[in-house]
């Protein structure tokens, strides 16, 4: 954690995806899936966030005591390539340091089912990250959920906007569960521990 970040500052956990039922099962929406599971774990329901174009759940994760963290879970309701605006509005409203923001997103350059936790870096062509970085800089955390590369000559845009395949769906619940675990570990125990445990 950044040394200038107060210990009691809230965390903003952003699941990236596209709103609407037609996108719900897409590979590009794995961030929404993880956010939904985290909301379930803290017993909250997503609701519209004031003027920000997003849905949020507020709650706490971690054991009682010094490791207990206040979190805001968010799903931007703009489309993916406009995610930065809603995230920045939530950051301002909840007074969250950039180092306490976690983007959960799909990642083409990692095999399906594999996770990577990191701080900062490039956007690797991901439009949601590109928009967030443009809005507030790159020094936020990422939980990267591997979806693999498109087969054959399939275009990337077509691939990410398709639902997970039937064979992928067999492992999807496990994958989403593990990604939610990684988010919790990052927030409660820090980047090094999360990387050591989940960067396979």
PDB file of C-alpha atoms in Angstrom:
ATOM      1  CA  UNK A   1       0.000   0.000   0.000  1.00  0.00           C
ATOM      2  CA  UNK A   2       1.183   3.507  -0.713  1.00  0.00           C
ATOM      3  CA  UNK A   3       2.773   4.959   2.453  1.00  0.00           C
ATOM      4  CA  UNK A   4       0.722   8.134   2.056  1.00  0.00           C
ATOM      5  CA  UNK A   5      -2.560   6.188   2.044  1.00  0.00           C
ATOM      6  CA  UNK A   6      -4.351   6.435   5.397  1.00  0.00           C
ATOM      7  CA  UNK A   7      -5.033   3.015   6.906  1.00  0.00           C
ATOM      8  CA  UNK A   8      -8.743   3.797   7.252  1.00  0.00           C
ATOM      9  CA  UNK A   9      -9.228   4.969   3.639  1.00  0.00           C
ATOM     10  CA  UNK A  10     -11.920   2.980   1.819  1.00  0.00           C
ATOM     11  CA  UNK A  11     -11.206   0.670  -1.117  1.00  0.00           C
ATOM     12  CA  UNK A  12     -13.053   0.973  -4.430  1.00  0.00           C
ATOM     13  CA  UNK A  13     -13.335  -2.379  -6.194  1.00  0.00           C
ATOM     14  CA  UNK A  14     -14.456  -1.969  -9.798  1.00  0.00           C
ATOM     15  CA  UNK A  15     -15.734  -4.901 -11.830  1.00  0.00           C
ATOM     16  CA  UNK A  16     -15.433  -3.998 -15.505  1.00  0.00           C
ATOM     17  CA  UNK A  17     -18.066  -5.074 -18.011  1.00  0.00           C
ATOM     18  CA  UNK A  18     -20.900  -3.925 -20.248  1.00  0.00           C
ATOM     19  CA  UNK A  19     -24.404  -3.291 -18.852  1.00  0.00           C
ATOM     20  CA  UNK A  20     -27.447  -5.163 -20.137  1.00  0.00           C
ATOM     21  CA  UNK A  21     -28.598  -8.803 -20.199  1.00  0.00           C
ATOM     22  CA  UNK A  22     -27.248  -9.404 -23.716  1.00  0.00           C
ATOM     23  CA  UNK A  23     -23.680  -8.972 -22.389  1.00  0.00           C
ATOM     24  CA  UNK A  24     -24.077 -10.722 -19.033  1.00  0.00           C
ATOM     25  CA  UNK A  25     -22.342 -13.999 -19.964  1.00  0.00           C
ATOM     26  CA  UNK A  26     -19.625 -12.476 -22.189  1.00  0.00           C
ATOM     27  CA  UNK A  27     -15.920 -13.007 -21.535  1.00  0.00           C
ATOM     28  CA  UNK A  28     -15.625  -9.204 -21.326  1.00  0.00           C
ATOM     29  CA  UNK A  29     -17.983  -9.266 -18.321  1.00  0.00           C
ATOM     30  CA  UNK A  30     -15.988 -11.477 -15.972  1.00  0.00           C
ATOM     31  CA  UNK A  31     -15.297  -8.347 -13.855  1.00  0.00           C
ATOM     32  CA  UNK A  32     -19.057  -7.920 -13.301  1.00  0.00           C
ATOM     33  CA  UNK A  33     -19.301 -11.598 -12.316  1.00  0.00           C
ATOM     34  CA  UNK A  34     -16.592 -11.184  -9.673  1.00  0.00           C
ATOM     35  CA  UNK A  35     -18.209  -7.990  -8.345  1.00  0.00           C
ATOM     36  CA  UNK A  36     -21.570  -9.786  -8.080  1.00  0.00           C
ATOM     37  CA  UNK A  37     -19.996 -12.600  -6.064  1.00  0.00           C
ATOM     38  CA  UNK A  38     -18.219 -10.151  -3.738  1.00  0.00           C
ATOM     39  CA  UNK A  39     -21.530  -8.339  -3.171  1.00  0.00           C
ATOM     40  CA  UNK A  40     -23.153 -11.670  -2.312  1.00  0.00           C
ATOM     41  CA  UNK A  41     -20.361 -12.414   0.167  1.00  0.00           C
ATOM     42  CA  UNK A  42     -20.868  -9.146   2.050  1.00  0.00           C
ATOM     43  CA  UNK A  43     -24.647  -9.495   1.900  1.00  0.00           C
ATOM     44  CA  UNK A  44     -25.249  -6.392  -0.216  1.00  0.00           C
ATOM     45  CA  UNK A  45     -27.269  -5.547  -3.313  1.00  0.00           C
ATOM     46  CA  UNK A  46     -26.148  -3.268  -6.104  1.00  0.00           C
ATOM     47  CA  UNK A  47     -28.038   0.002  -6.362  1.00  0.00           C
ATOM     48  CA  UNK A  48     -27.688   3.098  -8.488  1.00  0.00           C
ATOM     49  CA  UNK A  49     -24.996   5.462  -7.192  1.00  0.00           C
ATOM     50  CA  UNK A  50     -26.408   8.996  -7.102  1.00  0.00           C
ATOM     51  CA  UNK A  51     -25.108  10.988 -10.046  1.00  0.00           C
ATOM     52  CA  UNK A  52     -22.333   8.545 -10.970  1.00  0.00           C
ATOM     53  CA  UNK A  53     -23.209   6.281 -13.879  1.00  0.00           C
ATOM     54  CA  UNK A  54     -22.617   3.148 -11.833  1.00  0.00           C
ATOM     55  CA  UNK A  55     -24.155   0.638  -9.467  1.00  0.00           C
ATOM     56  CA  UNK A  56     -22.563   0.239  -6.033  1.00  0.00           C
ATOM     57  CA  UNK A  57     -22.626  -1.821  -2.861  1.00  0.00           C
ATOM     58  CA  UNK A  58     -21.012  -0.537   0.332  1.00  0.00           C
ATOM     59  CA  UNK A  59     -19.795  -2.890   3.032  1.00  0.00           C
ATOM     60  CA  UNK A  60     -16.824  -4.319   4.889  1.00  0.00           C
ATOM     61  CA  UNK A  61     -14.568  -7.300   4.298  1.00  0.00           C
ATOM     62  CA  UNK A  62     -12.062  -9.005   6.529  1.00  0.00           C
ATOM     63  CA  UNK A  63     -12.111 -10.202  10.123  1.00  0.00           C
ATOM     64  CA  UNK A  64     -13.118  -7.830  12.936  1.00  0.00           C
ATOM     65  CA  UNK A  65     -10.210  -5.659  14.044  1.00  0.00           C
ATOM     66  CA  UNK A  66      -7.397  -3.837  12.231  1.00  0.00           C
ATOM     67  CA  UNK A  67      -7.679  -5.955   9.053  1.00  0.00           C
ATOM     68  CA  UNK A  68     -11.340  -5.077   8.549  1.00  0.00           C
ATOM     69  CA  UNK A  69     -11.684  -2.867   5.462  1.00  0.00           C
ATOM     70  CA  UNK A  70     -14.423  -0.577   4.213  1.00  0.00           C
ATOM     71  CA  UNK A  71     -15.118  -1.324   0.562  1.00  0.00           C
ATOM     72  CA  UNK A  72     -17.253   0.089  -2.202  1.00  0.00           C
ATOM     73  CA  UNK A  73     -17.998  -2.439  -4.938  1.00  0.00           C
ATOM     74  CA  UNK A  74     -18.843  -0.820  -8.261  1.00  0.00           C
ATOM     75  CA  UNK A  75     -20.069  -1.781 -11.716  1.00  0.00           C
ATOM     76  CA  UNK A  76     -19.872   1.129 -14.194  1.00  0.00           C
ATOM     77  CA  UNK A  77     -23.104   1.389 -16.172  1.00  0.00           C
ATOM     78  CA  UNK A  78     -21.446   3.229 -19.033  1.00  0.00           C
ATOM     79  CA  UNK A  79     -20.086   0.934 -21.695  1.00  0.00           C
ATOM     80  CA  UNK A  80     -16.637  -0.553 -21.202  1.00  0.00           C
ATOM     81  CA  UNK A  81     -14.737   2.104 -23.163  1.00  0.00           C
ATOM     82  CA  UNK A  82     -16.240   4.873 -20.975  1.00  0.00           C
ATOM     83  CA  UNK A  83     -15.556   3.246 -17.571  1.00  0.00           C
ATOM     84  CA  UNK A  84     -13.149   5.991 -16.442  1.00  0.00           C
ATOM     85  CA  UNK A  85     -15.843   8.661 -15.975  1.00  0.00           C
ATOM     86  CA  UNK A  86     -18.025   6.711 -13.521  1.00  0.00           C
ATOM     87  CA  UNK A  87     -14.987   5.347 -11.640  1.00  0.00           C
ATOM     88  CA  UNK A  88     -13.498   8.822 -11.264  1.00  0.00           C
ATOM     89  CA  UNK A  89     -16.829  10.190 -10.014  1.00  0.00           C
ATOM     90  CA  UNK A  90     -16.985   7.434  -7.373  1.00  0.00           C
ATOM     91  CA  UNK A  91     -13.353   8.047  -6.415  1.00  0.00           C
ATOM     92  CA  UNK A  92     -14.134  11.723  -5.786  1.00  0.00           C
ATOM     93  CA  UNK A  93     -17.383  11.027  -3.954  1.00  0.00           C
ATOM     94  CA  UNK A  94     -15.972   8.380  -1.596  1.00  0.00           C
ATOM     95  CA  UNK A  95     -12.530  10.060  -1.324  1.00  0.00           C
ATOM     96  CA  UNK A  96     -10.631   6.941  -2.349  1.00  0.00           C
ATOM     97  CA  UNK A  97      -6.874   7.204  -3.020  1.00  0.00           C
ATOM     98  CA  UNK A  98      -5.972   5.878  -6.505  1.00  0.00           C
ATOM     99  CA  UNK A  99      -3.750   3.235  -4.813  1.00  0.00           C
ATOM    100  CA  UNK A 100      -6.922   1.882  -3.137  1.00  0.00           C
ATOM    101  CA  UNK A 101      -8.734   1.251  -6.423  1.00  0.00           C
ATOM    102  CA  UNK A 102      -8.878  -2.295  -7.798  1.00  0.00           C
ATOM    103  CA  UNK A 103      -9.991  -2.980 -11.383  1.00  0.00           C
ATOM    104  CA  UNK A 104     -11.158  -6.565 -11.991  1.00  0.00           C
ATOM    105  CA  UNK A 105     -11.070  -7.331 -15.698  1.00  0.00           C
ATOM    106  CA  UNK A 106     -10.645  -9.898 -18.473  1.00  0.00           C
ATOM    107  CA  UNK A 107      -7.135 -10.357 -19.876  1.00  0.00           C
ATOM    108  CA  UNK A 108      -6.400 -11.784 -23.334  1.00  0.00           C
ATOM    109  CA  UNK A 109      -2.688 -12.445 -22.794  1.00  0.00           C
ATOM    110  CA  UNK A 110      -3.232 -14.872 -19.911  1.00  0.00           C
ATOM    111  CA  UNK A 111      -4.577 -18.407 -20.295  1.00  0.00           C
ATOM    112  CA  UNK A 112      -8.167 -19.033 -19.316  1.00  0.00           C
ATOM    113  CA  UNK A 113      -8.557 -19.658 -15.594  1.00  0.00           C
ATOM    114  CA  UNK A 114      -5.271 -17.979 -14.648  1.00  0.00           C
ATOM    115  CA  UNK A 115      -5.062 -14.882 -12.439  1.00  0.00           C
ATOM    116  CA  UNK A 116      -2.502 -12.105 -12.099  1.00  0.00           C
ATOM    117  CA  UNK A 117      -2.565  -9.372  -9.460  1.00  0.00           C
ATOM    118  CA  UNK A 118      -0.540  -6.210 -10.115  1.00  0.00           C
ATOM    119  CA  UNK A 119      -0.229  -2.498  -9.402  1.00  0.00           C
ATOM    120  CA  UNK A 120      -0.042  -0.018 -12.274  1.00  0.00           C
ATOM    121  CA  UNK A 121       1.197  -0.757 -15.783  1.00  0.00           C
ATOM    122  CA  UNK A 122      -0.192  -0.413 -19.285  1.00  0.00           C
ATOM    123  CA  UNK A 123      -3.703  -1.152 -20.507  1.00  0.00           C
ATOM    124  CA  UNK A 124      -2.666  -3.864 -23.011  1.00  0.00           C
ATOM    125  CA  UNK A 125      -5.390  -2.695 -25.413  1.00  0.00           C
ATOM    126  CA  UNK A 126      -8.164  -3.125 -22.834  1.00  0.00           C
ATOM    127  CA  UNK A 127     -10.633  -0.278 -23.380  1.00  0.00           C
ATOM    128  CA  UNK A 128     -11.907  -0.245 -19.802  1.00  0.00           C
ATOM    129  CA  UNK A 129      -8.387   0.135 -18.397  1.00  0.00           C
ATOM    130  CA  UNK A 130      -7.527   2.695 -21.077  1.00  0.00           C
ATOM    131  CA  UNK A 131     -10.476   4.833 -20.002  1.00  0.00           C
ATOM    132  CA  UNK A 132      -9.660   4.488 -16.284  1.00  0.00           C
ATOM    133  CA  UNK A 133      -5.988   5.368 -16.823  1.00  0.00           C
ATOM    134  CA  UNK A 134      -6.923   8.404 -18.892  1.00  0.00           C
ATOM    135  CA  UNK A 135      -9.240   9.581 -16.096  1.00  0.00           C
ATOM    136  CA  UNK A 136      -6.909   9.139 -13.108  1.00  0.00           C
ATOM    137  CA  UNK A 137      -3.500   7.759 -14.034  1.00  0.00           C
ATOM    138  CA  UNK A 138      -2.283   4.153 -14.023  1.00  0.00           C
ATOM    139  CA  UNK A 139      -1.348   3.606 -10.371  1.00  0.00           C
ATOM    140  CA  UNK A 140      -4.346   1.501  -9.408  1.00  0.00           C
ATOM    141  CA  UNK A 141      -4.400  -2.241  -8.709  1.00  0.00           C
ATOM    142  CA  UNK A 142      -5.619  -4.805 -11.203  1.00  0.00           C
ATOM    143  CA  UNK A 143      -6.899  -8.338 -10.784  1.00  0.00           C
ATOM    144  CA  UNK A 144      -6.434  -9.738 -14.277  1.00  0.00           C
ATOM    145  CA  UNK A 145      -8.662 -12.702 -15.135  1.00  0.00           C
ATOM    146  CA  UNK A 146      -7.204 -14.682 -18.021  1.00  0.00           C
ATOM    147  CA  UNK A 147      -9.538 -15.490 -20.923  1.00  0.00           C
ATOM    148  CA  UNK A 148      -6.886 -16.554 -23.470  1.00  0.00           C
ATOM    149  CA  UNK A 149      -6.544 -15.475 -27.100  1.00  0.00           C
ATOM    150  CA  UNK A 150      -9.230 -15.867 -29.779  1.00  0.00           C
ATOM    151  CA  UNK A 151      -9.005 -19.077 -31.809  1.00  0.00           C
ATOM    152  CA  UNK A 152      -7.909 -18.991 -35.446  1.00  0.00           C
ATOM    153  CA  UNK A 153      -8.663 -15.711 -37.169  1.00  0.00           C
ATOM    154  CA  UNK A 154     -11.490 -14.603 -34.898  1.00  0.00           C
ATOM    155  CA  UNK A 155     -11.344 -10.877 -34.173  1.00  0.00           C
ATOM    156  CA  UNK A 156     -10.580  -9.871 -30.592  1.00  0.00           C
ATOM    157  CA  UNK A 157     -13.757  -7.748 -30.392  1.00  0.00           C
ATOM    158  CA  UNK A 158     -15.900 -10.725 -31.432  1.00  0.00           C
ATOM    159  CA  UNK A 159     -14.126 -13.041 -28.996  1.00  0.00           C
ATOM    160  CA  UNK A 160     -14.505 -10.869 -25.875  1.00  0.00           C
ATOM    161  CA  UNK A 161     -18.176 -10.154 -26.670  1.00  0.00           C
ATOM    162  CA  UNK A 162     -19.014 -13.863 -26.896  1.00  0.00           C
ATOM    163  CA  UNK A 163     -20.167 -15.951 -23.951  1.00  0.00           C
ATOM    164  CA  UNK A 164     -17.749 -18.383 -22.358  1.00  0.00           C
ATOM    165  CA  UNK A 165     -17.721 -21.718 -24.170  1.00  0.00           C
ATOM    166  CA  UNK A 166     -19.455 -24.754 -22.654  1.00  0.00           C
ATOM    167  CA  UNK A 167     -16.104 -26.252 -21.585  1.00  0.00           C
ATOM    168  CA  UNK A 168     -15.037 -22.918 -20.039  1.00  0.00           C
ATOM    169  CA  UNK A 169     -18.331 -22.642 -18.183  1.00  0.00           C
ATOM    170  CA  UNK A 170     -17.553 -25.868 -16.308  1.00  0.00           C
ATOM    171  CA  UNK A 171     -14.721 -24.028 -14.542  1.00  0.00           C
ATOM    172  CA  UNK A 172     -16.227 -20.531 -14.519  1.00  0.00           C
ATOM    173  CA  UNK A 173     -17.722 -20.643 -11.008  1.00  0.00           C
ATOM    174  CA  UNK A 174     -14.389 -21.838  -9.604  1.00  0.00           C
ATOM    175  CA  UNK A 175     -12.512 -19.138 -11.551  1.00  0.00           C
ATOM    176  CA  UNK A 176     -14.821 -16.311 -10.420  1.00  0.00           C
ATOM    177  CA  UNK A 177     -14.640 -17.579  -6.830  1.00  0.00           C
ATOM    178  CA  UNK A 178     -10.836 -17.608  -6.927  1.00  0.00           C
ATOM    179  CA  UNK A 179     -10.739 -14.093  -8.432  1.00  0.00           C
ATOM    180  CA  UNK A 180     -13.005 -12.845  -5.616  1.00  0.00           C
ATOM    181  CA  UNK A 181     -10.633 -14.493  -3.110  1.00  0.00           C
ATOM    182  CA  UNK A 182      -7.718 -12.670  -4.763  1.00  0.00           C
ATOM    183  CA  UNK A 183      -9.490  -9.308  -4.420  1.00  0.00           C
ATOM    184  CA  UNK A 184     -10.158  -9.942  -0.730  1.00  0.00           C
ATOM    185  CA  UNK A 185      -6.552 -11.023  -0.147  1.00  0.00           C
ATOM    186  CA  UNK A 186      -5.233  -7.906  -1.904  1.00  0.00           C
ATOM    187  CA  UNK A 187      -7.402  -5.558   0.159  1.00  0.00           C
ATOM    188  CA  UNK A 188      -6.853  -7.267   3.521  1.00  0.00           C
ATOM    189  CA  UNK A 189      -3.289  -8.596   3.289  1.00  0.00           C
ATOM    190  CA  UNK A 190      -1.660  -6.460   0.595  1.00  0.00           C
ATOM    191  CA  UNK A 191      -0.197  -6.813  -2.879  1.00  0.00           C
ATOM    192  CA  UNK A 192       2.765  -9.052  -2.068  1.00  0.00           C
ATOM    193  CA  UNK A 193       0.673 -11.667  -0.316  1.00  0.00           C
ATOM    194  CA  UNK A 194      -1.963 -11.599  -3.090  1.00  0.00           C
ATOM    195  CA  UNK A 195       0.700 -12.006  -5.780  1.00  0.00           C
ATOM    196  CA  UNK A 196       2.416 -14.813  -3.896  1.00  0.00           C
ATOM    197  CA  UNK A 197      -0.846 -16.683  -3.459  1.00  0.00           C
ATOM    198  CA  UNK A 198      -2.699 -16.062  -6.728  1.00  0.00           C
ATOM    199  CA  UNK A 199      -0.170 -15.255  -9.463  1.00  0.00           C
ATOM    200  CA  UNK A 200       0.109 -18.734 -10.911  1.00  0.00           C
TER     201      UNK A 200
END
